[in-house]
């Protein structure tokens, strides 16, 4: 007889479902299984969890609207506690888009003991335009106003230069209101995708007409829905960028763009048209039939099933027999499942995080609209979601709140380092992680500067995964976030999307995110490569900046930080009035190697000869606590007209890559400390290197 359990961490766990799981402690797990295996384990070992999961999957497959048949289902992946920060239990049907979320309407002692990762969930309304959805939104807004200190201001909110008055006189009840100096009032701001189809905007020629009235019939559906929703909340003023900024006036656009941070920060609420690809898509959506809830009724102990999977305490030494002792059946437990809903934040492990598929979260400009605001209400394709500086929640589940408050706050295993909790916050509560109040708290609490440095790099990583219609917007689209970070990092210069004080301590150490591996679709991989290898059509940033490429980037990371091996030389230029101005960069005292190569066995590193080497390596930093060295790979700049005229120079270099040397070569195995690095530096020369 073959064993149907496997031992892990002192327990014999079921091969079908990986239970018994430890009591909820923030742990993440993902296991491969199959429907056949779970059915066998439920039948032959009495595994209660396999019984529940397999019955739920079969119930789902019996519904013709599910889109797949029993024959399509073989391999499964069970994901427990995906973010490591709150309960979740999802089953993915591999090789299909199906992801099933299991939940209970209430927690019971038996469920807590037997399925510790099972979350408490809710049924969602059939449409986001329902009175029930409106009531839910108002409830979240009022709860935030009454109990969240970080989300409320002691002073009244100043109005932007122009806002829509949605309670104006006239047939449409909408007109453009030009605010007086110092005028204050609550207002709502709209965040949405513009799309490709032209829609109503305020131009120089239509400004006077819009001051009098805006014709309702000319408004796209998203604007109409936002106006009506503002009226339902009783808030008179609404800010929409295309109507409140004169679109053909460059001076007005620049002035208002510079105020973008304060516009979203001061809004009482930001409405996010998350599901819509353009201005005509509207806010609201009906719940698709595929998200129908299926129910499993399970009686613990019935049919000679044991109350949980075998553990080492069971009498049978092989843990394969069925407990013969008759047990009195327990009260019936109710477990639900449905296809997972689309969330603006996904409860994924930081190591398995994926960007949201909602249209609004693919656009570069909308990143700061989301993170600058105090509160934002997302109108998704199935439900509403609410984010503020202290909580994140949606209609289908319970809130994720800051530590010390009520609700399902982010929790981590006892003794987990601070950097791990920050990673969880970035995934499960990005609005809290990227909030100015959070950055202020870090600064005031004396937290290491490294945390702030890393936070900005994570923001850049998230930002570079998004799309911009105009390449030139790469810095303006995060200028608001840079302004806030600048208030915390006072006295530090913002240079081409990075920060001067941390350039050689990690900011320069980015690389293009590698394409996915293990993909059977060769065309998809080829398409990815074409995307991530592209540079902007027109020069927009020096090569040491992430903005010099049109691709997702990742920064090298070190828990202990980096020890610089070079320094930045001030170029003597004064910063302009805008924080996204571009400058070039001087680096001094770098280990400048004419050429660098390793033999096949990596026994030694040498500086290769040659009068005109093709590449150069500049030692930037040592990675702590490991004995690793990181270099920039440089190439001489050719006078090809690609750079601005002001940067044309005989001895300029362009960054073309990143090199990481993982410790000393074998010939230095007995060397003391960093002696091998000093020897390596001696093979080159110290020099001032201008990288453009």
PDB file of C-alpha atoms in Angstrom, residues 517-670:
ATOM      1  CA  UNK A 517      10.638  32.174 -18.780  1.00  0.00           C
ATOM      2  CA  UNK A 518       9.051  28.800 -19.217  1.00  0.00           C
ATOM      3  CA  UNK A 519       6.371  30.152 -21.531  1.00  0.00           C
ATOM      4  CA  UNK A 520       5.244  27.724 -24.203  1.00  0.00           C
ATOM      5  CA  UNK A 521       4.016  30.577 -26.382  1.00  0.00           C
ATOM      6  CA  UNK A 522       7.080  31.584 -28.428  1.00  0.00           C
ATOM      7  CA  UNK A 523       5.190  34.402 -30.141  1.00  0.00           C
ATOM      8  CA  UNK A 524       4.306  35.917 -26.766  1.00  0.00           C
ATOM      9  CA  UNK A 525       7.939  35.780 -25.621  1.00  0.00           C
ATOM     10  CA  UNK A 526       9.086  37.344 -28.885  1.00  0.00           C
ATOM     11  CA  UNK A 527       6.511  40.121 -28.459  1.00  0.00           C
ATOM     12  CA  UNK A 528       7.754  40.741 -24.917  1.00  0.00           C
ATOM     13  CA  UNK A 529      11.353  41.033 -26.137  1.00  0.00           C
ATOM     14  CA  UNK A 530      10.352  43.561 -28.777  1.00  0.00           C
ATOM     15  CA  UNK A 531       8.702  45.603 -26.049  1.00  0.00           C
ATOM     16  CA  UNK A 532      11.379  45.588 -23.370  1.00  0.00           C
ATOM     17  CA  UNK A 533      14.289  46.192 -25.721  1.00  0.00           C
ATOM     18  CA  UNK A 534      12.865  49.432 -27.145  1.00  0.00           C
ATOM     19  CA  UNK A 535      14.320  52.839 -26.276  1.00  0.00           C
ATOM     20  CA  UNK A 536      12.303  56.048 -26.662  1.00  0.00           C
ATOM     21  CA  UNK A 537      12.086  57.438 -30.180  1.00  0.00           C
ATOM     22  CA  UNK A 538      13.478  60.755 -28.928  1.00  0.00           C
ATOM     23  CA  UNK A 539      16.090  61.283 -26.204  1.00  0.00           C
ATOM     24  CA  UNK A 540      14.311  61.998 -22.920  1.00  0.00           C
ATOM     25  CA  UNK A 541      16.715  61.013 -20.152  1.00  0.00           C
ATOM     26  CA  UNK A 542      20.375  60.201 -19.499  1.00  0.00           C
ATOM     27  CA  UNK A 543      21.277  56.551 -19.885  1.00  0.00           C
ATOM     28  CA  UNK A 544      21.778  56.083 -16.119  1.00  0.00           C
ATOM     29  CA  UNK A 545      18.091  56.854 -15.530  1.00  0.00           C
ATOM     30  CA  UNK A 546      15.330  54.259 -15.795  1.00  0.00           C
ATOM     31  CA  UNK A 547      13.557  56.698 -18.112  1.00  0.00           C
ATOM     32  CA  UNK A 548      16.153  56.038 -20.825  1.00  0.00           C
ATOM     33  CA  UNK A 549      14.335  52.795 -21.656  1.00  0.00           C
ATOM     34  CA  UNK A 550      10.699  51.987 -22.427  1.00  0.00           C
ATOM     35  CA  UNK A 551      10.494  48.898 -20.282  1.00  0.00           C
ATOM     36  CA  UNK A 552       9.680  47.645 -16.798  1.00  0.00           C
ATOM     37  CA  UNK A 553      12.767  47.910 -14.603  1.00  0.00           C
ATOM     38  CA  UNK A 554      13.874  46.262 -11.368  1.00  0.00           C
ATOM     39  CA  UNK A 555      16.392  47.514  -8.834  1.00  0.00           C
ATOM     40  CA  UNK A 556      18.980  45.356  -7.161  1.00  0.00           C
ATOM     41  CA  UNK A 557      18.152  44.868  -3.519  1.00  0.00           C
ATOM     42  CA  UNK A 558      20.137  44.345  -0.356  1.00  0.00           C
ATOM     43  CA  UNK A 559      18.743  44.158   3.160  1.00  0.00           C
ATOM     44  CA  UNK A 560      21.817  45.915   4.532  1.00  0.00           C
ATOM     45  CA  UNK A 561      22.159  48.386   1.673  1.00  0.00           C
ATOM     46  CA  UNK A 562      25.164  49.173  -0.502  1.00  0.00           C
ATOM     47  CA  UNK A 563      28.598  50.580   0.266  1.00  0.00           C
ATOM     48  CA  UNK A 564      29.530  53.038  -2.507  1.00  0.00           C
ATOM     49  CA  UNK A 565      32.784  52.653  -4.408  1.00  0.00           C
ATOM     50  CA  UNK A 566      32.464  55.987  -6.195  1.00  0.00           C
ATOM     51  CA  UNK A 567      30.885  59.358  -5.606  1.00  0.00           C
ATOM     52  CA  UNK A 568      28.749  61.829  -7.498  1.00  0.00           C
ATOM     53  CA  UNK A 569      30.367  65.103  -8.490  1.00  0.00           C
ATOM     54  CA  UNK A 570      28.069  68.119  -8.502  1.00  0.00           C
ATOM     55  CA  UNK A 571      27.931  69.446 -12.031  1.00  0.00           C
ATOM     56  CA  UNK A 572      27.307  72.974 -10.782  1.00  0.00           C
ATOM     57  CA  UNK A 573      23.967  73.302 -12.506  1.00  0.00           C
ATOM     58  CA  UNK A 574      21.035  74.913 -10.772  1.00  0.00           C
ATOM     59  CA  UNK A 575      17.765  73.038 -10.660  1.00  0.00           C
ATOM     60  CA  UNK A 576      14.973  74.539 -12.707  1.00  0.00           C
ATOM     61  CA  UNK A 577      11.515  75.321 -11.359  1.00  0.00           C
ATOM     62  CA  UNK A 578      10.187  71.885 -12.282  1.00  0.00           C
ATOM     63  CA  UNK A 579      11.311  68.784 -10.367  1.00  0.00           C
ATOM     64  CA  UNK A 580      11.498  66.656 -13.487  1.00  0.00           C
ATOM     65  CA  UNK A 581      14.278  68.638 -15.185  1.00  0.00           C
ATOM     66  CA  UNK A 582      16.940  66.514 -16.848  1.00  0.00           C
ATOM     67  CA  UNK A 583      20.650  66.779 -16.028  1.00  0.00           C
ATOM     68  CA  UNK A 584      23.764  64.781 -16.776  1.00  0.00           C
ATOM     69  CA  UNK A 585      25.871  63.104 -14.124  1.00  0.00           C
ATOM     70  CA  UNK A 586      29.530  63.044 -13.123  1.00  0.00           C
ATOM     71  CA  UNK A 587      30.943  60.155 -11.123  1.00  0.00           C
ATOM     72  CA  UNK A 588      34.363  60.490  -9.474  1.00  0.00           C
ATOM     73  CA  UNK A 589      36.844  57.974  -8.015  1.00  0.00           C
ATOM     74  CA  UNK A 590      35.355  54.953  -9.717  1.00  0.00           C
ATOM     75  CA  UNK A 591      37.367  51.835 -10.458  1.00  0.00           C
ATOM     76  CA  UNK A 592      37.487  52.500 -14.184  1.00  0.00           C
ATOM     77  CA  UNK A 593      38.540  49.316 -15.985  1.00  0.00           C
ATOM     78  CA  UNK A 594      39.392  49.466 -19.670  1.00  0.00           C
ATOM     79  CA  UNK A 595      37.912  46.037 -20.207  1.00  0.00           C
ATOM     80  CA  UNK A 596      36.917  43.192 -17.924  1.00  0.00           C
ATOM     81  CA  UNK A 597      36.546  39.493 -18.559  1.00  0.00           C
ATOM     82  CA  UNK A 598      36.582  36.173 -16.720  1.00  0.00           C
ATOM     83  CA  UNK A 599      38.049  32.901 -17.892  1.00  0.00           C
ATOM     84  CA  UNK A 600      35.809  29.861 -18.353  1.00  0.00           C
ATOM     85  CA  UNK A 601      36.341  28.614 -14.804  1.00  0.00           C
ATOM     86  CA  UNK A 602      35.972  32.089 -13.288  1.00  0.00           C
ATOM     87  CA  UNK A 603      39.325  31.579 -11.587  1.00  0.00           C
ATOM     88  CA  UNK A 604      40.465  35.119 -12.185  1.00  0.00           C
ATOM     89  CA  UNK A 605      39.347  38.525 -13.321  1.00  0.00           C
ATOM     90  CA  UNK A 606      41.690  40.522 -15.510  1.00  0.00           C
ATOM     91  CA  UNK A 607      41.772  43.823 -17.297  1.00  0.00           C
ATOM     92  CA  UNK A 608      42.077  42.978 -20.974  1.00  0.00           C
ATOM     93  CA  UNK A 609      44.382  44.938 -23.215  1.00  0.00           C
ATOM     94  CA  UNK A 610      43.616  46.851 -26.357  1.00  0.00           C
ATOM     95  CA  UNK A 611      43.902  50.468 -27.308  1.00  0.00           C
ATOM     96  CA  UNK A 612      40.200  50.967 -27.945  1.00  0.00           C
ATOM     97  CA  UNK A 613      38.113  48.599 -25.819  1.00  0.00           C
ATOM     98  CA  UNK A 614      34.441  48.302 -26.739  1.00  0.00           C
ATOM     99  CA  UNK A 615      33.091  48.305 -23.192  1.00  0.00           C
ATOM    100  CA  UNK A 616      34.213  49.702 -19.853  1.00  0.00           C
ATOM    101  CA  UNK A 617      33.271  48.746 -16.306  1.00  0.00           C
ATOM    102  CA  UNK A 618      32.813  51.276 -13.545  1.00  0.00           C
ATOM    103  CA  UNK A 619      32.720  49.869 -10.014  1.00  0.00           C
ATOM    104  CA  UNK A 620      29.766  51.535  -8.304  1.00  0.00           C
ATOM    105  CA  UNK A 621      29.113  49.735  -5.029  1.00  0.00           C
ATOM    106  CA  UNK A 622      29.641  46.722  -2.814  1.00  0.00           C
ATOM    107  CA  UNK A 623      26.585  44.752  -1.803  1.00  0.00           C
ATOM    108  CA  UNK A 624      26.277  44.115   1.916  1.00  0.00           C
ATOM    109  CA  UNK A 625      26.566  41.799   3.754  1.00  0.00           C
ATOM    110  CA  UNK A 626      27.641  39.596   0.831  1.00  0.00           C
ATOM    111  CA  UNK A 627      31.016  39.998  -0.851  1.00  0.00           C
ATOM    112  CA  UNK A 628      29.506  41.127  -4.128  1.00  0.00           C
ATOM    113  CA  UNK A 629      30.480  44.013  -6.372  1.00  0.00           C
ATOM    114  CA  UNK A 630      28.229  45.835  -8.819  1.00  0.00           C
ATOM    115  CA  UNK A 631      29.537  47.687 -11.855  1.00  0.00           C
ATOM    116  CA  UNK A 632      27.998  49.794 -14.582  1.00  0.00           C
ATOM    117  CA  UNK A 633      28.902  48.628 -18.069  1.00  0.00           C
ATOM    118  CA  UNK A 634      29.665  51.660 -20.230  1.00  0.00           C
ATOM    119  CA  UNK A 635      30.355  52.379 -23.877  1.00  0.00           C
ATOM    120  CA  UNK A 636      31.804  55.446 -25.567  1.00  0.00           C
ATOM    121  CA  UNK A 637      29.152  57.752 -26.952  1.00  0.00           C
ATOM    122  CA  UNK A 638      29.155  58.099 -30.710  1.00  0.00           C
ATOM    123  CA  UNK A 639      28.332  61.511 -32.110  1.00  0.00           C
ATOM    124  CA  UNK A 640      25.125  60.328 -33.725  1.00  0.00           C
ATOM    125  CA  UNK A 641      22.932  63.317 -32.921  1.00  0.00           C
ATOM    126  CA  UNK A 642      20.886  61.265 -30.464  1.00  0.00           C
ATOM    127  CA  UNK A 643      21.942  63.397 -27.497  1.00  0.00           C
ATOM    128  CA  UNK A 644      21.012  67.043 -26.940  1.00  0.00           C
ATOM    129  CA  UNK A 645      23.525  69.454 -28.488  1.00  0.00           C
ATOM    130  CA  UNK A 646      24.523  70.696 -25.014  1.00  0.00           C
ATOM    131  CA  UNK A 647      25.818  67.228 -24.185  1.00  0.00           C
ATOM    132  CA  UNK A 648      27.945  66.733 -27.291  1.00  0.00           C
ATOM    133  CA  UNK A 649      31.431  66.078 -25.882  1.00  0.00           C
ATOM    134  CA  UNK A 650      34.500  64.112 -26.876  1.00  0.00           C
ATOM    135  CA  UNK A 651      34.689  61.924 -23.749  1.00  0.00           C
ATOM    136  CA  UNK A 652      31.159  60.867 -22.921  1.00  0.00           C
ATOM    137  CA  UNK A 653      29.927  57.422 -21.945  1.00  0.00           C
ATOM    138  CA  UNK A 654      26.567  55.735 -22.103  1.00  0.00           C
ATOM    139  CA  UNK A 655      25.308  53.108 -19.675  1.00  0.00           C
ATOM    140  CA  UNK A 656      24.575  49.876 -21.533  1.00  0.00           C
ATOM    141  CA  UNK A 657      24.186  47.410 -18.697  1.00  0.00           C
ATOM    142  CA  UNK A 658      24.788  46.235 -15.161  1.00  0.00           C
ATOM    143  CA  UNK A 659      27.389  43.710 -14.005  1.00  0.00           C
ATOM    144  CA  UNK A 660      27.288  41.846 -10.696  1.00  0.00           C
ATOM    145  CA  UNK A 661      30.427  40.015  -9.521  1.00  0.00           C
ATOM    146  CA  UNK A 662      29.355  37.372  -7.020  1.00  0.00           C
ATOM    147  CA  UNK A 663      32.295  37.334  -4.684  1.00  0.00           C
ATOM    148  CA  UNK A 664      35.994  36.787  -5.186  1.00  0.00           C
ATOM    149  CA  UNK A 665      37.298  34.461  -7.914  1.00  0.00           C
ATOM    150  CA  UNK A 666      38.631  31.116  -6.724  1.00  0.00           C
ATOM    151  CA  UNK A 667      42.221  32.364  -6.854  1.00  0.00           C
ATOM    152  CA  UNK A 668      41.333  34.789  -4.057  1.00  0.00           C
ATOM    153  CA  UNK A 669      39.544  32.276  -1.858  1.00  0.00           C
ATOM    154  CA  UNK A 670      42.076  32.713   0.944  1.00  0.00           C
TER     155      UNK A 670
END
